[in-house]
Coordinates of C-alpha atoms and ligand atoms in Angstrom, one line a residue:
X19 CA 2.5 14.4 -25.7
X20 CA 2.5 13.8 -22.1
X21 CA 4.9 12.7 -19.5
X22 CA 4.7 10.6 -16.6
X23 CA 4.2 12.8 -13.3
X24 CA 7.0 11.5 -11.1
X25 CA 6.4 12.1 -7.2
X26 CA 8.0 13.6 -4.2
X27 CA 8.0 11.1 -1.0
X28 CA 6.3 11.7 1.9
X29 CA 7.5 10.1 5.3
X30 CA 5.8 9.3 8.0
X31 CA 7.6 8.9 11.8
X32 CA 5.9 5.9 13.4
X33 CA 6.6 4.5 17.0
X34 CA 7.3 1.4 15.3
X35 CA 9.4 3.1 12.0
X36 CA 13.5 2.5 11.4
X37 CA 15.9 3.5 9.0
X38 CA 15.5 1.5 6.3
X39 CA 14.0 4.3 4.0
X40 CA 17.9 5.3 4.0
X41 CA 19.6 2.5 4.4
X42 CA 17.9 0.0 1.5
X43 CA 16.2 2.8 -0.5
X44 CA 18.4 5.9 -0.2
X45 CA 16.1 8.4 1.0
X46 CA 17.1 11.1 3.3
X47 CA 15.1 10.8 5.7
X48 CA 14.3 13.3 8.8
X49 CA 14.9 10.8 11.6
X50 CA 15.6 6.9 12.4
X51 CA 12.1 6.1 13.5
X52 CA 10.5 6.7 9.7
X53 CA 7.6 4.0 9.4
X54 CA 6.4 4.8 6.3
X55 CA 6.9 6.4 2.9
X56 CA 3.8 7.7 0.9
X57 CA 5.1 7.0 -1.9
X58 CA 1.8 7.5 -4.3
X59 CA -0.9 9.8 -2.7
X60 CA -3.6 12.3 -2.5
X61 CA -4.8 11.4 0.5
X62 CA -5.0 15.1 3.1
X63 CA -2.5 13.2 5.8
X64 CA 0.1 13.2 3.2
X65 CA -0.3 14.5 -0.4
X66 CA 2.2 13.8 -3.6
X67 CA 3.7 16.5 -5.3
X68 CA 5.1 16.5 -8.7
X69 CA 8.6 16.8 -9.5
X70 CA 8.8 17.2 -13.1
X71 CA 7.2 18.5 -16.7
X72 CA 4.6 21.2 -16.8
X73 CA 2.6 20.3 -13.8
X74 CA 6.1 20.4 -11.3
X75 CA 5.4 21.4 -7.7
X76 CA 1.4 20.7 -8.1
X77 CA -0.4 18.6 -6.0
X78 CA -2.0 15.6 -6.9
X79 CA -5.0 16.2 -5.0
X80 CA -5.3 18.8 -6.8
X81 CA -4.0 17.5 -10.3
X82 CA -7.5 15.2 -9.6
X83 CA -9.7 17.7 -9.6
X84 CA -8.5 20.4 -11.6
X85 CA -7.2 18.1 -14.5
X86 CA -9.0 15.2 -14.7
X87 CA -8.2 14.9 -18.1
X88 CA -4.7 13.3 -17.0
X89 CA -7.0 10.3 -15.3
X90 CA -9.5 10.1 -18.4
X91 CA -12.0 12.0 -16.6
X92 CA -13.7 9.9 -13.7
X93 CA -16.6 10.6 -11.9
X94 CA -15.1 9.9 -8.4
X95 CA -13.7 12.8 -5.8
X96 CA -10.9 11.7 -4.8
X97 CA -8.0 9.9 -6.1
X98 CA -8.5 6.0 -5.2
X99 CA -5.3 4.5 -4.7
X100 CA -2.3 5.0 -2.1
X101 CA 1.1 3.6 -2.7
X102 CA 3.0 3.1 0.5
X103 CA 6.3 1.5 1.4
X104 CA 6.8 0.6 5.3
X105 CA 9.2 -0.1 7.6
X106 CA 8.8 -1.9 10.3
X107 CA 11.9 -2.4 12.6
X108 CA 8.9 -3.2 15.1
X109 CA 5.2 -4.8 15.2
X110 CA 2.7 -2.6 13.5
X111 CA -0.5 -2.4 15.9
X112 CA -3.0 -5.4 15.8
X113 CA -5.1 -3.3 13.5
X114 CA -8.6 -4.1 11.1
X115 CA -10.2 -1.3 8.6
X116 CA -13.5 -0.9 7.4
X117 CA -15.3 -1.2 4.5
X118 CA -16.5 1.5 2.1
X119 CA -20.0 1.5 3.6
X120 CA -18.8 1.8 7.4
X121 CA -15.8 4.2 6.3
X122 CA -18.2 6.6 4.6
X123 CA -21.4 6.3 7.3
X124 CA -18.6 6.4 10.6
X125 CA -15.3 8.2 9.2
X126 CA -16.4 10.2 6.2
X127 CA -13.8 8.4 4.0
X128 CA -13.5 5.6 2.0
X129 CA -13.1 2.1 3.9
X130 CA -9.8 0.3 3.6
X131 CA -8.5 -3.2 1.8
X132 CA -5.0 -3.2 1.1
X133 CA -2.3 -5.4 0.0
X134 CA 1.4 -6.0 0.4
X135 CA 4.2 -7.4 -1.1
X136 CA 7.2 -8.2 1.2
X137 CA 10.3 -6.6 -0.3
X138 CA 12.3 -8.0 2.6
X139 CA 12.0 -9.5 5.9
X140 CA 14.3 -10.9 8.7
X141 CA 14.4 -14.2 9.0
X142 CA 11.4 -15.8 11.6
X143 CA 9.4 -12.8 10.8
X144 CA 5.3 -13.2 10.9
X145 CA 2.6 -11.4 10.0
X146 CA -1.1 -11.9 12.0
X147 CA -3.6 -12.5 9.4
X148 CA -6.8 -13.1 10.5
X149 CA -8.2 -14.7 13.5
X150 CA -9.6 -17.7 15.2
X151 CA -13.2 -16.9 16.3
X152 CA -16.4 -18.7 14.9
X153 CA -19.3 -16.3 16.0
X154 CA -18.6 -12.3 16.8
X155 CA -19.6 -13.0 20.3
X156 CA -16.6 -15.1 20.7
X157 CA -14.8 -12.2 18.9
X158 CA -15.8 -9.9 21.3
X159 CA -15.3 -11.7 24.2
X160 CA -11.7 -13.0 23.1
X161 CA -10.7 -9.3 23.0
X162 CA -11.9 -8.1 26.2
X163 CA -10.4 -10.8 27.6
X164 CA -7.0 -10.2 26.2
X165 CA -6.8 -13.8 24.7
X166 CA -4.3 -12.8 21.8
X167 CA -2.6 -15.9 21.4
X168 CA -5.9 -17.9 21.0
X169 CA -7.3 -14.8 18.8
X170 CA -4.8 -14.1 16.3
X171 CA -3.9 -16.4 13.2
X172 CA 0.1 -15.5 13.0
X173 CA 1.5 -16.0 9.5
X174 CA 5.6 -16.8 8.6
X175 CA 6.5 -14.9 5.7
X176 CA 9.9 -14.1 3.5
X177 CA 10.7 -11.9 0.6
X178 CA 8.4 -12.3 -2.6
X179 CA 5.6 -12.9 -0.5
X180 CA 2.2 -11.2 -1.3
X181 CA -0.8 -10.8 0.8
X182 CA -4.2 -9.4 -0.1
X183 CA -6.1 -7.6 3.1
X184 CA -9.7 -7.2 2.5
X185 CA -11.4 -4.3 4.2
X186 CA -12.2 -6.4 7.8
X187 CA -9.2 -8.8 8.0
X188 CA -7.5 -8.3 11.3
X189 CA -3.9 -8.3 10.6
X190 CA -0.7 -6.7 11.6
X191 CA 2.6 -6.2 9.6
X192 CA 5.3 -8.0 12.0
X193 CA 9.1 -7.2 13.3
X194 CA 11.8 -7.0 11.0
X195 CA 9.2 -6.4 7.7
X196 CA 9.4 -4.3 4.8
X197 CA 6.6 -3.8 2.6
X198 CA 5.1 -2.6 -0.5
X199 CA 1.3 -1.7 0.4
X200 CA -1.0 -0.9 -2.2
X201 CA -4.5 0.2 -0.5
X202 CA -7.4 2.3 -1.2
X203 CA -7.0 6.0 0.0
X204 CA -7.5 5.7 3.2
X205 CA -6.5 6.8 6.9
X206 CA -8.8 5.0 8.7
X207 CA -7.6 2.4 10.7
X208 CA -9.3 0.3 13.9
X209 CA -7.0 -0.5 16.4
X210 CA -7.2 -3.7 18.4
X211 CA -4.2 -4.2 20.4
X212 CA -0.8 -2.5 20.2
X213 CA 1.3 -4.7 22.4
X214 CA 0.9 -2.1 25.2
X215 CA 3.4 0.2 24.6
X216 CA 4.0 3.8 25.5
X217 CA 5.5 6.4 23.8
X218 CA 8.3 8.9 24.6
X219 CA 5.9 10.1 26.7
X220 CA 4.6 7.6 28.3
X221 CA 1.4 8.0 26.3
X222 CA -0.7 4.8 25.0
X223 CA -2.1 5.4 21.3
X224 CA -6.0 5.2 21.5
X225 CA -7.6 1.9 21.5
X226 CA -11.1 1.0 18.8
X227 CA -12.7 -2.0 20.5
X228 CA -16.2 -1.7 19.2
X229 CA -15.5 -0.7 16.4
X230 CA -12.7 -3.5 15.3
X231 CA -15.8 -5.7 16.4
X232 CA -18.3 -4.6 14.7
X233 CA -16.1 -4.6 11.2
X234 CA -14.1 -7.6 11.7
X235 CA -15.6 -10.3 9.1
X236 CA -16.4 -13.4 10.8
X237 CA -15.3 -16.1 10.8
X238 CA -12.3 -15.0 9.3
X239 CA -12.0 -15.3 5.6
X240 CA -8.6 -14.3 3.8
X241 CA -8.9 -15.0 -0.7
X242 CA -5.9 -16.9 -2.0
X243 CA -3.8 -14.7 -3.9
X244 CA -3.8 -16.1 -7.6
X245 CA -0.7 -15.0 -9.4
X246 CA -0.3 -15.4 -13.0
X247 CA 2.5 -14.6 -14.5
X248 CA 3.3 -14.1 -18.2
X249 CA 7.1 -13.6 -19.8
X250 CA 8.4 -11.6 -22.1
X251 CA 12.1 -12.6 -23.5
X252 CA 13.9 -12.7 -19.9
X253 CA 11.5 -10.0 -18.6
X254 CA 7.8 -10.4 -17.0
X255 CA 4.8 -9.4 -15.7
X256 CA 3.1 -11.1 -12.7
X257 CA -0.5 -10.3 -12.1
X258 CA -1.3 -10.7 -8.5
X259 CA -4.8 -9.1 -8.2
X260 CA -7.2 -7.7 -10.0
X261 CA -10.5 -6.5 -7.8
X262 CA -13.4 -3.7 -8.2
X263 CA -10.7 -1.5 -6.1
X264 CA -7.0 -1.6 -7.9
X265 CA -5.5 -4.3 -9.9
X266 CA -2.0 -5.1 -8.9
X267 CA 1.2 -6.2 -10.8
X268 CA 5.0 -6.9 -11.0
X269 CA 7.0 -5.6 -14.1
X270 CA 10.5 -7.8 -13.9
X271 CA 12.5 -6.1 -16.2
X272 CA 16.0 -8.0 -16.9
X273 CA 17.3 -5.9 -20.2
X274 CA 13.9 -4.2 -21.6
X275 CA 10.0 -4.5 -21.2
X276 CA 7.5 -2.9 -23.0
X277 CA 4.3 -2.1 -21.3
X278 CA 1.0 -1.0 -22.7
X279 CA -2.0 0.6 -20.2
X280 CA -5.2 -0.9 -20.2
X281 CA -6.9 1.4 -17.4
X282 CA -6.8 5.2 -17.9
X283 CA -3.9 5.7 -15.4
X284 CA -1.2 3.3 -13.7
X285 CA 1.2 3.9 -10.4
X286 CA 4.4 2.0 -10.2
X287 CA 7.3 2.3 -7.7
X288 CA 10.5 1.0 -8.6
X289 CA 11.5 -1.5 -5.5
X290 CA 15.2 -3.4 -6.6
X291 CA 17.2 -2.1 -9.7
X292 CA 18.0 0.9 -11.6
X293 CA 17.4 1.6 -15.6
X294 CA 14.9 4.5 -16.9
X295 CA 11.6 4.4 -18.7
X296 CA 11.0 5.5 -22.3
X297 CA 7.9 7.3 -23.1
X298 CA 7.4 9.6 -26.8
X299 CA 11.2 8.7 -27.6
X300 CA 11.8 10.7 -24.5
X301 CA 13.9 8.6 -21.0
X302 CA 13.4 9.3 -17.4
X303 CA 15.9 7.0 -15.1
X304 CA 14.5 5.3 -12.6
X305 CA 16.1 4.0 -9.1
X306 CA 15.1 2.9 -6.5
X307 CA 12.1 4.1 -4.8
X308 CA 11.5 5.9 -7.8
X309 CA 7.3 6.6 -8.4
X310 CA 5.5 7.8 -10.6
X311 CA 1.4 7.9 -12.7
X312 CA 1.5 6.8 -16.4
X313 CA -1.5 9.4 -17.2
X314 CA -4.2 8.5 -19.7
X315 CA -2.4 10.4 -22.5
X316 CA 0.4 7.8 -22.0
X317 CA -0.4 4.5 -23.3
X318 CA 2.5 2.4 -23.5
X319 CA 6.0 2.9 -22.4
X320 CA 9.3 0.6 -22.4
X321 CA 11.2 0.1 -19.6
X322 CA 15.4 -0.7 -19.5
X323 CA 17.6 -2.0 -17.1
X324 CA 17.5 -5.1 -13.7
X325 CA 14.3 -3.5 -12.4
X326 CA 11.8 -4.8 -9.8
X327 CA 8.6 -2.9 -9.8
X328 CA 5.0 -2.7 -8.4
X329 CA 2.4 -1.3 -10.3
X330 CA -0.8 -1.0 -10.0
X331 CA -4.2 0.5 -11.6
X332 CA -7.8 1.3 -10.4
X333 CA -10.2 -1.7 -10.3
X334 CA -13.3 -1.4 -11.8
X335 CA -15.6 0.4 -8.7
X336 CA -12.6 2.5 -7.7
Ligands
ZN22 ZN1 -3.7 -2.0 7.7

């Protein structure tokens, strides 16, 4: 039998984080200004620990590489995915990542695309989301110019929304957002404009002009997200993505669904609800920023209760 490996949170205090991680989610959190909850990582800037069953208090860097059993053995060394939720009670930077190729020559670490789903967000609030430039030298010279309001493409969103960021999309998480970002592990992040503001200190945070120009994909070119969604009784499943990095999904669960794997491990945070999850005839509740790995000796599992949850799996090149 095995379990599913429920995970500590790990916060993050951002210059742009609030209180929201306590005051929607419950989490006691250090301080007002948390940006971000790691929700779903083994990434060395902020790694998961398990809180329950025989592997409690391990890592899950080190689950990856000591037991890759639990992941049905893959060849990769490090642990693909990152689960954030984030908190913005201000604009994130004006920000673009790299790909795998440029992550790995430049940063020694996998390249970035990501994706979000907007749990809430104040009304009027916008993401940016691309850009307007046609060649990279128009790019270039936009930014050194400061021309943001001809640059960026800014994008009204509401709760339900979901966006897909490709590894050299310019974008920014707006004011008054709260978000569900699923992403390859990653901490690399090219920062093209952050509004400039100063710390406590009066410090700036560091500036990556070249390099935001070099990976920015141009002209801009952002994939509709095509959701599909398939009910069971008066629960369902929305399928949002599925790429060669994660697939991603929502499990609405109004009185019971059953769900069965088809990738050797899945992730899923609980975002609205409460109810638990039955795996082997054994239940684990659930609320509320609740996280936790189905691992590859778990293959199906039924879940109970008004629950809102993102899941999601490895794609086929992650
Ligand atoms: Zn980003």
């Amino acid at each position: 039998m095995q379990e599913p490996l429920f995970l500590k949170p790990v916060f993050q205090e951002k210059i742009w984080g609030g209180s929201r991680l306590k005051t929607v989610f419950g989490f006691d959190i250090p301080n007002d200004k948390i940006g971000e909850d790691w929700a779903i990582s083994a990434h060395p800037h902020g790694v998961s620990i398990v809180e329950n069953g025989q592997f409690k208090g391990q890592k899950l860097d080190e689950l990856w590489t000591n037991h890759k059993e639990l992941f049905g053995n893959p060849e990769g060394p490090v642990f693909p995915l990152l689960t954030k939720i984030l908190d913005a009670e201000d604009e994130l930077s004006v920000q673009v990542h790299p790909d795998d190729a440029y992550g790995l020559k430049h940063e020694g670490e996998l390249g970035k695309t990501e994706c979000w789903y907007v749990i809430d967000a104040e009304p009027g609030a916008e993401i940016i989301y691309g850009h307007h430039a046609k060649t990279r030298e128009e790019l270039a010279e936009m930014i050194h110019e400061g021309r943001w309001d001809d640059l960026l493409k800014r994008v009204p969103v509401k709760k339900g929304d979901f966006y897909y960021v490709p590894s050299g999309t310019i974008h920014a998480i707006g004011k008054g957002i709260l978000i569900l970002e699923t992403q390859q592990s990653s901490d690399t992040t090219y920062r093209v404009y952050d509004y400039d503001r100063k710390d406590d200190q009066g410090n700036t945070r560091e500036l990556h002009i070249q390099q935001s120009i070099d990976v920015t994909t141009v002209p801009a070119s952002v994939p509709a997200v095509q959701m599909k969604e398939v009910r069971k009784g008066s629960s369902s499943i929305i399928t949002y993505l599925e790429t060669e990095f994660f697939n991603v999904y929502e499990w609405k669960v109004a009185g019971k669904l059953q769900v069965k794997k088809n990738a050797p491990y899945t992730l899923m945070t609980v975002i609205k609800g409460q109810g638990h999850v039955e795996v082997d005839g054994k239940e684990y509740p659930l609320t509320k920023g609740a996280s936790c790995i189905f691992p590859d000796g778990v293959k199906e599992w039924t879940l109970f209760g008004d629950l809102d949850i993102i899941a999601s799996e490895p794609g086929e090149n992650a």
